[in-house]
């Protein structure tokens, strides 16, 4: 237990001193923060208003501030398990009462994914993926929608690592078609452009088209951020690769639409919540797990075979380096495996598969069992 006296003006007017309790599960460190109910809403509103008078943008710096005690979950503090959601509440809500975190600034594809997952929600921009995870974990938002893979660019490795680091749950997914546009300030033509700014993946997805234009590519943090930078600095020799929404928000002209090299450009986003979903059998479900296995001939083959033997379709497998465990038993080039498969954990067949998996591997976590039909194309 660590006592910290708050000296930050953001919170000192609310609570002069508070406690942060750090617990250490099997592989990771978590901070248990308790907020007083009487101060939570005031504190969150104060944090929101301190960011920008017209914005709910959450920078990483805000999350580094110590927060007051007693979150709204204080009533459940004696119960170590979070309250489960139903699949209907998790995936079909119109989102009108939800604050949903996404990475980027207004006009980002992630914002569109958040609004697709939870129509009528209050989309809350965050400057980093880490910020969105922490905002959800600390009750600053109600949900988060973050990218996990792109059909052209591959996996978002950072978010795979954060899924295991944070005790959040996958409650759905959204597959969003990505349509890139070349944007520039009014009066600027394609021939005037010497450079184009965007996220590295967006630039790579438009590589051949941009090469035809003869422009230099410059990587920045996100697509909408590139559009904002070009607009706010009134650049006459630079454009941005971003969405139609970004052009509208920042007053830019669309010089070319659908400039991606491959029309089959889709990003899959995960819908995250603090509470796990209750798996059902009324519709197709997908389950995501993380496991590790011991060395030996055919070890991974045996682990995956437990699904093939039961006719369970695997839709995704991703390996990530296994960080040193607390006892130092892991070695260089040991890996974790993230696995998605088409089955609900309400299905005895899936339950038997995971029990069988335990004979060959260590199941670290079930990240979520969620409806596979929540995506909207």
PDB file of C-alpha atoms in Angstrom, residues 60-237:
ATOM      1  CA  UNK A  60      -1.367  10.308 -21.679  1.00  0.00           C
ATOM      2  CA  UNK A  61      -0.344  13.023 -19.194  1.00  0.00           C
ATOM      3  CA  UNK A  62      -3.824  13.086 -17.668  1.00  0.00           C
ATOM      4  CA  UNK A  63      -3.684   9.362 -16.934  1.00  0.00           C
ATOM      5  CA  UNK A  64      -0.361   9.789 -15.138  1.00  0.00           C
ATOM      6  CA  UNK A  65      -2.102  12.002 -12.585  1.00  0.00           C
ATOM      7  CA  UNK A  66      -3.066  10.288  -9.341  1.00  0.00           C
ATOM      8  CA  UNK A  67      -6.830   9.929  -9.070  1.00  0.00           C
ATOM      9  CA  UNK A  68      -9.067  10.017  -5.987  1.00  0.00           C
ATOM     10  CA  UNK A  69     -10.312   6.939  -4.188  1.00  0.00           C
ATOM     11  CA  UNK A  70     -13.520   4.911  -4.597  1.00  0.00           C
ATOM     12  CA  UNK A  71     -14.588   4.223  -8.178  1.00  0.00           C
ATOM     13  CA  UNK A  72     -18.201   3.515  -9.098  1.00  0.00           C
ATOM     14  CA  UNK A  73     -17.323  -0.146  -8.714  1.00  0.00           C
ATOM     15  CA  UNK A  74     -16.649   0.283  -4.999  1.00  0.00           C
ATOM     16  CA  UNK A  75     -19.869  -1.541  -4.227  1.00  0.00           C
ATOM     17  CA  UNK A  76     -18.369  -4.568  -5.982  1.00  0.00           C
ATOM     18  CA  UNK A  77     -14.946  -4.194  -4.344  1.00  0.00           C
ATOM     19  CA  UNK A  78     -15.474  -7.300  -2.244  1.00  0.00           C
ATOM     20  CA  UNK A  79     -16.207  -9.292  -5.401  1.00  0.00           C
ATOM     21  CA  UNK A  80     -13.014  -9.869  -7.434  1.00  0.00           C
ATOM     22  CA  UNK A  81     -15.018 -10.744 -10.558  1.00  0.00           C
ATOM     23  CA  UNK A  82     -16.457  -7.888 -12.633  1.00  0.00           C
ATOM     24  CA  UNK A  83     -20.171  -7.905 -13.411  1.00  0.00           C
ATOM     25  CA  UNK A  84     -20.768  -9.695 -16.760  1.00  0.00           C
ATOM     26  CA  UNK A  85     -22.601  -8.074 -19.645  1.00  0.00           C
ATOM     27  CA  UNK A  86     -25.174  -9.816 -21.778  1.00  0.00           C
ATOM     28  CA  UNK A  87     -24.295 -10.155 -25.456  1.00  0.00           C
ATOM     29  CA  UNK A  88     -27.275  -7.952 -26.342  1.00  0.00           C
ATOM     30  CA  UNK A  89     -26.130  -5.101 -24.109  1.00  0.00           C
ATOM     31  CA  UNK A  90     -22.526  -5.404 -25.259  1.00  0.00           C
ATOM     32  CA  UNK A  91     -23.060  -5.452 -29.002  1.00  0.00           C
ATOM     33  CA  UNK A  92     -26.478  -4.039 -29.833  1.00  0.00           C
ATOM     34  CA  UNK A  93     -26.755  -1.006 -27.582  1.00  0.00           C
ATOM     35  CA  UNK A  94     -27.211   2.271 -29.426  1.00  0.00           C
ATOM     36  CA  UNK A  95     -24.454   3.626 -27.197  1.00  0.00           C
ATOM     37  CA  UNK A  96     -26.363   6.812 -26.386  1.00  0.00           C
ATOM     38  CA  UNK A  97     -25.227   6.803 -22.752  1.00  0.00           C
ATOM     39  CA  UNK A  98     -21.691   5.533 -23.348  1.00  0.00           C
ATOM     40  CA  UNK A  99     -18.347   7.325 -23.501  1.00  0.00           C
ATOM     41  CA  UNK A 100     -16.196   5.337 -25.940  1.00  0.00           C
ATOM     42  CA  UNK A 101     -12.429   5.822 -26.192  1.00  0.00           C
ATOM     43  CA  UNK A 102     -10.524   5.609 -29.465  1.00  0.00           C
ATOM     44  CA  UNK A 103      -6.974   6.450 -30.502  1.00  0.00           C
ATOM     45  CA  UNK A 104      -6.391   9.545 -32.606  1.00  0.00           C
ATOM     46  CA  UNK A 105      -8.118  12.875 -33.125  1.00  0.00           C
ATOM     47  CA  UNK A 106     -11.516  13.748 -34.530  1.00  0.00           C
ATOM     48  CA  UNK A 107     -11.896  12.408 -38.054  1.00  0.00           C
ATOM     49  CA  UNK A 108      -9.827   9.268 -37.430  1.00  0.00           C
ATOM     50  CA  UNK A 109     -10.984   5.924 -38.800  1.00  0.00           C
ATOM     51  CA  UNK A 110     -11.043   4.725 -35.190  1.00  0.00           C
ATOM     52  CA  UNK A 111     -13.672   7.357 -34.397  1.00  0.00           C
ATOM     53  CA  UNK A 112     -15.851   6.015 -37.212  1.00  0.00           C
ATOM     54  CA  UNK A 113     -15.344   2.480 -35.871  1.00  0.00           C
ATOM     55  CA  UNK A 114     -16.390   3.613 -32.370  1.00  0.00           C
ATOM     56  CA  UNK A 115     -19.528   5.259 -33.750  1.00  0.00           C
ATOM     57  CA  UNK A 116     -20.273   2.155 -35.821  1.00  0.00           C
ATOM     58  CA  UNK A 117     -19.920  -0.106 -32.794  1.00  0.00           C
ATOM     59  CA  UNK A 118     -21.921   2.192 -30.510  1.00  0.00           C
ATOM     60  CA  UNK A 119     -24.161   4.557 -32.498  1.00  0.00           C
ATOM     61  CA  UNK A 120     -24.947   7.837 -30.715  1.00  0.00           C
ATOM     62  CA  UNK A 121     -22.086   7.323 -28.249  1.00  0.00           C
ATOM     63  CA  UNK A 122     -19.799  10.087 -27.032  1.00  0.00           C
ATOM     64  CA  UNK A 123     -16.533   9.287 -28.809  1.00  0.00           C
ATOM     65  CA  UNK A 124     -13.534  10.265 -26.673  1.00  0.00           C
ATOM     66  CA  UNK A 125     -10.193  10.733 -28.496  1.00  0.00           C
ATOM     67  CA  UNK A 126      -6.963   9.532 -26.848  1.00  0.00           C
ATOM     68  CA  UNK A 127      -3.446  10.322 -28.000  1.00  0.00           C
ATOM     69  CA  UNK A 128      -2.052   6.776 -27.619  1.00  0.00           C
ATOM     70  CA  UNK A 129      -3.355   3.202 -27.526  1.00  0.00           C
ATOM     71  CA  UNK A 130      -2.074   2.941 -23.947  1.00  0.00           C
ATOM     72  CA  UNK A 131      -4.133   5.990 -23.012  1.00  0.00           C
ATOM     73  CA  UNK A 132      -7.357   4.413 -24.273  1.00  0.00           C
ATOM     74  CA  UNK A 133      -6.727   1.193 -22.330  1.00  0.00           C
ATOM     75  CA  UNK A 134      -5.957   3.102 -19.131  1.00  0.00           C
ATOM     76  CA  UNK A 135      -8.909   5.471 -19.561  1.00  0.00           C
ATOM     77  CA  UNK A 136     -11.253   2.480 -19.702  1.00  0.00           C
ATOM     78  CA  UNK A 137      -9.563   0.714 -16.804  1.00  0.00           C
ATOM     79  CA  UNK A 138      -9.749   3.868 -14.651  1.00  0.00           C
ATOM     80  CA  UNK A 139     -13.456   4.541 -15.359  1.00  0.00           C
ATOM     81  CA  UNK A 140     -12.873   7.714 -17.403  1.00  0.00           C
ATOM     82  CA  UNK A 141     -14.770   6.051 -20.261  1.00  0.00           C
ATOM     83  CA  UNK A 142     -17.261   3.190 -20.540  1.00  0.00           C
ATOM     84  CA  UNK A 143     -15.879   1.333 -23.572  1.00  0.00           C
ATOM     85  CA  UNK A 144     -12.922   1.419 -25.960  1.00  0.00           C
ATOM     86  CA  UNK A 145     -12.759   0.555 -29.664  1.00  0.00           C
ATOM     87  CA  UNK A 146      -9.224  -0.092 -30.935  1.00  0.00           C
ATOM     88  CA  UNK A 147      -7.705  -1.618 -34.099  1.00  0.00           C
ATOM     89  CA  UNK A 148      -6.185  -5.065 -33.886  1.00  0.00           C
ATOM     90  CA  UNK A 149      -5.416  -5.968 -37.533  1.00  0.00           C
ATOM     91  CA  UNK A 150      -5.624  -4.689 -41.086  1.00  0.00           C
ATOM     92  CA  UNK A 151      -6.172  -6.858 -44.136  1.00  0.00           C
ATOM     93  CA  UNK A 152      -3.168  -5.259 -45.888  1.00  0.00           C
ATOM     94  CA  UNK A 153      -0.885  -4.054 -43.083  1.00  0.00           C
ATOM     95  CA  UNK A 154      -1.301  -7.017 -40.743  1.00  0.00           C
ATOM     96  CA  UNK A 155      -1.527  -7.070 -36.960  1.00  0.00           C
ATOM     97  CA  UNK A 156      -1.310  -4.118 -34.572  1.00  0.00           C
ATOM     98  CA  UNK A 157       1.250  -5.682 -32.245  1.00  0.00           C
ATOM     99  CA  UNK A 158       1.059  -2.950 -29.627  1.00  0.00           C
ATOM    100  CA  UNK A 159      -2.580  -3.676 -28.950  1.00  0.00           C
ATOM    101  CA  UNK A 160      -1.939  -7.410 -28.637  1.00  0.00           C
ATOM    102  CA  UNK A 161       0.567  -6.650 -25.876  1.00  0.00           C
ATOM    103  CA  UNK A 162      -1.832  -4.235 -24.158  1.00  0.00           C
ATOM    104  CA  UNK A 163      -4.652  -6.797 -24.182  1.00  0.00           C
ATOM    105  CA  UNK A 164      -2.635  -9.017 -21.874  1.00  0.00           C
ATOM    106  CA  UNK A 165      -1.291  -6.170 -19.755  1.00  0.00           C
ATOM    107  CA  UNK A 166      -4.733  -4.779 -18.878  1.00  0.00           C
ATOM    108  CA  UNK A 167      -7.634  -6.653 -17.303  1.00  0.00           C
ATOM    109  CA  UNK A 168     -10.184  -5.731 -19.949  1.00  0.00           C
ATOM    110  CA  UNK A 169     -12.486  -7.940 -21.975  1.00  0.00           C
ATOM    111  CA  UNK A 170     -13.335  -8.215 -25.672  1.00  0.00           C
ATOM    112  CA  UNK A 171     -17.110  -7.875 -26.099  1.00  0.00           C
ATOM    113  CA  UNK A 172     -17.338  -7.485 -29.864  1.00  0.00           C
ATOM    114  CA  UNK A 173     -15.619  -6.541 -33.095  1.00  0.00           C
ATOM    115  CA  UNK A 174     -16.142  -4.177 -36.007  1.00  0.00           C
ATOM    116  CA  UNK A 175     -14.696  -4.613 -39.506  1.00  0.00           C
ATOM    117  CA  UNK A 176     -14.385  -1.214 -41.138  1.00  0.00           C
ATOM    118  CA  UNK A 177     -13.587  -0.721 -44.854  1.00  0.00           C
ATOM    119  CA  UNK A 178     -10.785   1.857 -45.168  1.00  0.00           C
ATOM    120  CA  UNK A 179     -11.153   4.363 -48.005  1.00  0.00           C
ATOM    121  CA  UNK A 180      -8.201   6.731 -48.201  1.00  0.00           C
ATOM    122  CA  UNK A 181      -8.412  10.193 -49.756  1.00  0.00           C
ATOM    123  CA  UNK A 182      -5.726  12.689 -50.728  1.00  0.00           C
ATOM    124  CA  UNK A 183      -6.523  15.964 -48.959  1.00  0.00           C
ATOM    125  CA  UNK A 184      -5.081  19.478 -49.286  1.00  0.00           C
ATOM    126  CA  UNK A 185      -5.942  23.059 -48.431  1.00  0.00           C
ATOM    127  CA  UNK A 186      -8.358  24.966 -50.707  1.00  0.00           C
ATOM    128  CA  UNK A 187      -6.675  26.145 -53.896  1.00  0.00           C
ATOM    129  CA  UNK A 188      -3.893  23.547 -53.751  1.00  0.00           C
ATOM    130  CA  UNK A 189      -3.666  21.135 -56.680  1.00  0.00           C
ATOM    131  CA  UNK A 190      -1.973  17.755 -56.923  1.00  0.00           C
ATOM    132  CA  UNK A 191       0.832  19.266 -59.018  1.00  0.00           C
ATOM    133  CA  UNK A 192       1.576  21.698 -56.151  1.00  0.00           C
ATOM    134  CA  UNK A 193       2.256  18.901 -53.665  1.00  0.00           C
ATOM    135  CA  UNK A 194       5.816  18.010 -52.754  1.00  0.00           C
ATOM    136  CA  UNK A 195       5.071  15.850 -49.719  1.00  0.00           C
ATOM    137  CA  UNK A 196       2.172  13.888 -48.246  1.00  0.00           C
ATOM    138  CA  UNK A 197       1.696  13.210 -44.529  1.00  0.00           C
ATOM    139  CA  UNK A 198      -0.141  10.298 -42.913  1.00  0.00           C
ATOM    140  CA  UNK A 199       0.127   7.255 -40.668  1.00  0.00           C
ATOM    141  CA  UNK A 200       2.834   4.804 -41.854  1.00  0.00           C
ATOM    142  CA  UNK A 201       0.271   2.099 -42.665  1.00  0.00           C
ATOM    143  CA  UNK A 202      -1.873   4.519 -44.659  1.00  0.00           C
ATOM    144  CA  UNK A 203       1.179   5.627 -46.645  1.00  0.00           C
ATOM    145  CA  UNK A 204       2.166   2.046 -47.371  1.00  0.00           C
ATOM    146  CA  UNK A 205      -1.400   1.196 -48.430  1.00  0.00           C
ATOM    147  CA  UNK A 206      -1.267   4.028 -50.997  1.00  0.00           C
ATOM    148  CA  UNK A 207       2.365   3.512 -52.034  1.00  0.00           C
ATOM    149  CA  UNK A 208       1.839   3.016 -55.774  1.00  0.00           C
ATOM    150  CA  UNK A 209      -0.679   5.832 -56.130  1.00  0.00           C
ATOM    151  CA  UNK A 210       1.538   8.305 -54.265  1.00  0.00           C
ATOM    152  CA  UNK A 211       4.527   7.233 -56.363  1.00  0.00           C
ATOM    153  CA  UNK A 212       2.600   8.226 -59.491  1.00  0.00           C
ATOM    154  CA  UNK A 213       2.037  11.674 -57.978  1.00  0.00           C
ATOM    155  CA  UNK A 214       5.797  12.026 -57.404  1.00  0.00           C
ATOM    156  CA  UNK A 215       5.493  13.170 -53.778  1.00  0.00           C
ATOM    157  CA  UNK A 216       7.633  12.475 -50.729  1.00  0.00           C
ATOM    158  CA  UNK A 217       5.909  10.487 -47.967  1.00  0.00           C
ATOM    159  CA  UNK A 218       6.208  11.646 -44.350  1.00  0.00           C
ATOM    160  CA  UNK A 219       4.962   9.481 -41.475  1.00  0.00           C
ATOM    161  CA  UNK A 220       3.031  10.940 -38.534  1.00  0.00           C
ATOM    162  CA  UNK A 221       1.050   9.433 -35.649  1.00  0.00           C
ATOM    163  CA  UNK A 222      -2.357   9.137 -37.336  1.00  0.00           C
ATOM    164  CA  UNK A 223      -4.288   9.980 -40.493  1.00  0.00           C
ATOM    165  CA  UNK A 224      -6.639  12.580 -39.019  1.00  0.00           C
ATOM    166  CA  UNK A 225      -3.709  14.174 -37.180  1.00  0.00           C
ATOM    167  CA  UNK A 226      -1.985  14.623 -40.544  1.00  0.00           C
ATOM    168  CA  UNK A 227      -5.072  16.352 -41.966  1.00  0.00           C
ATOM    169  CA  UNK A 228      -5.285  18.589 -38.902  1.00  0.00           C
ATOM    170  CA  UNK A 229      -1.606  19.538 -39.200  1.00  0.00           C
ATOM    171  CA  UNK A 230      -1.904  20.430 -42.894  1.00  0.00           C
ATOM    172  CA  UNK A 231      -5.033  22.510 -42.267  1.00  0.00           C
ATOM    173  CA  UNK A 232      -3.897  24.344 -39.127  1.00  0.00           C
ATOM    174  CA  UNK A 233      -0.539  25.266 -40.687  1.00  0.00           C
ATOM    175  CA  UNK A 234      -2.148  26.249 -44.011  1.00  0.00           C
ATOM    176  CA  UNK A 235       0.468  24.262 -45.920  1.00  0.00           C
ATOM    177  CA  UNK A 236       0.502  24.894 -49.655  1.00  0.00           C
ATOM    178  CA  UNK A 237       3.036  22.243 -50.662  1.00  0.00           C
TER     179      UNK A 237
END
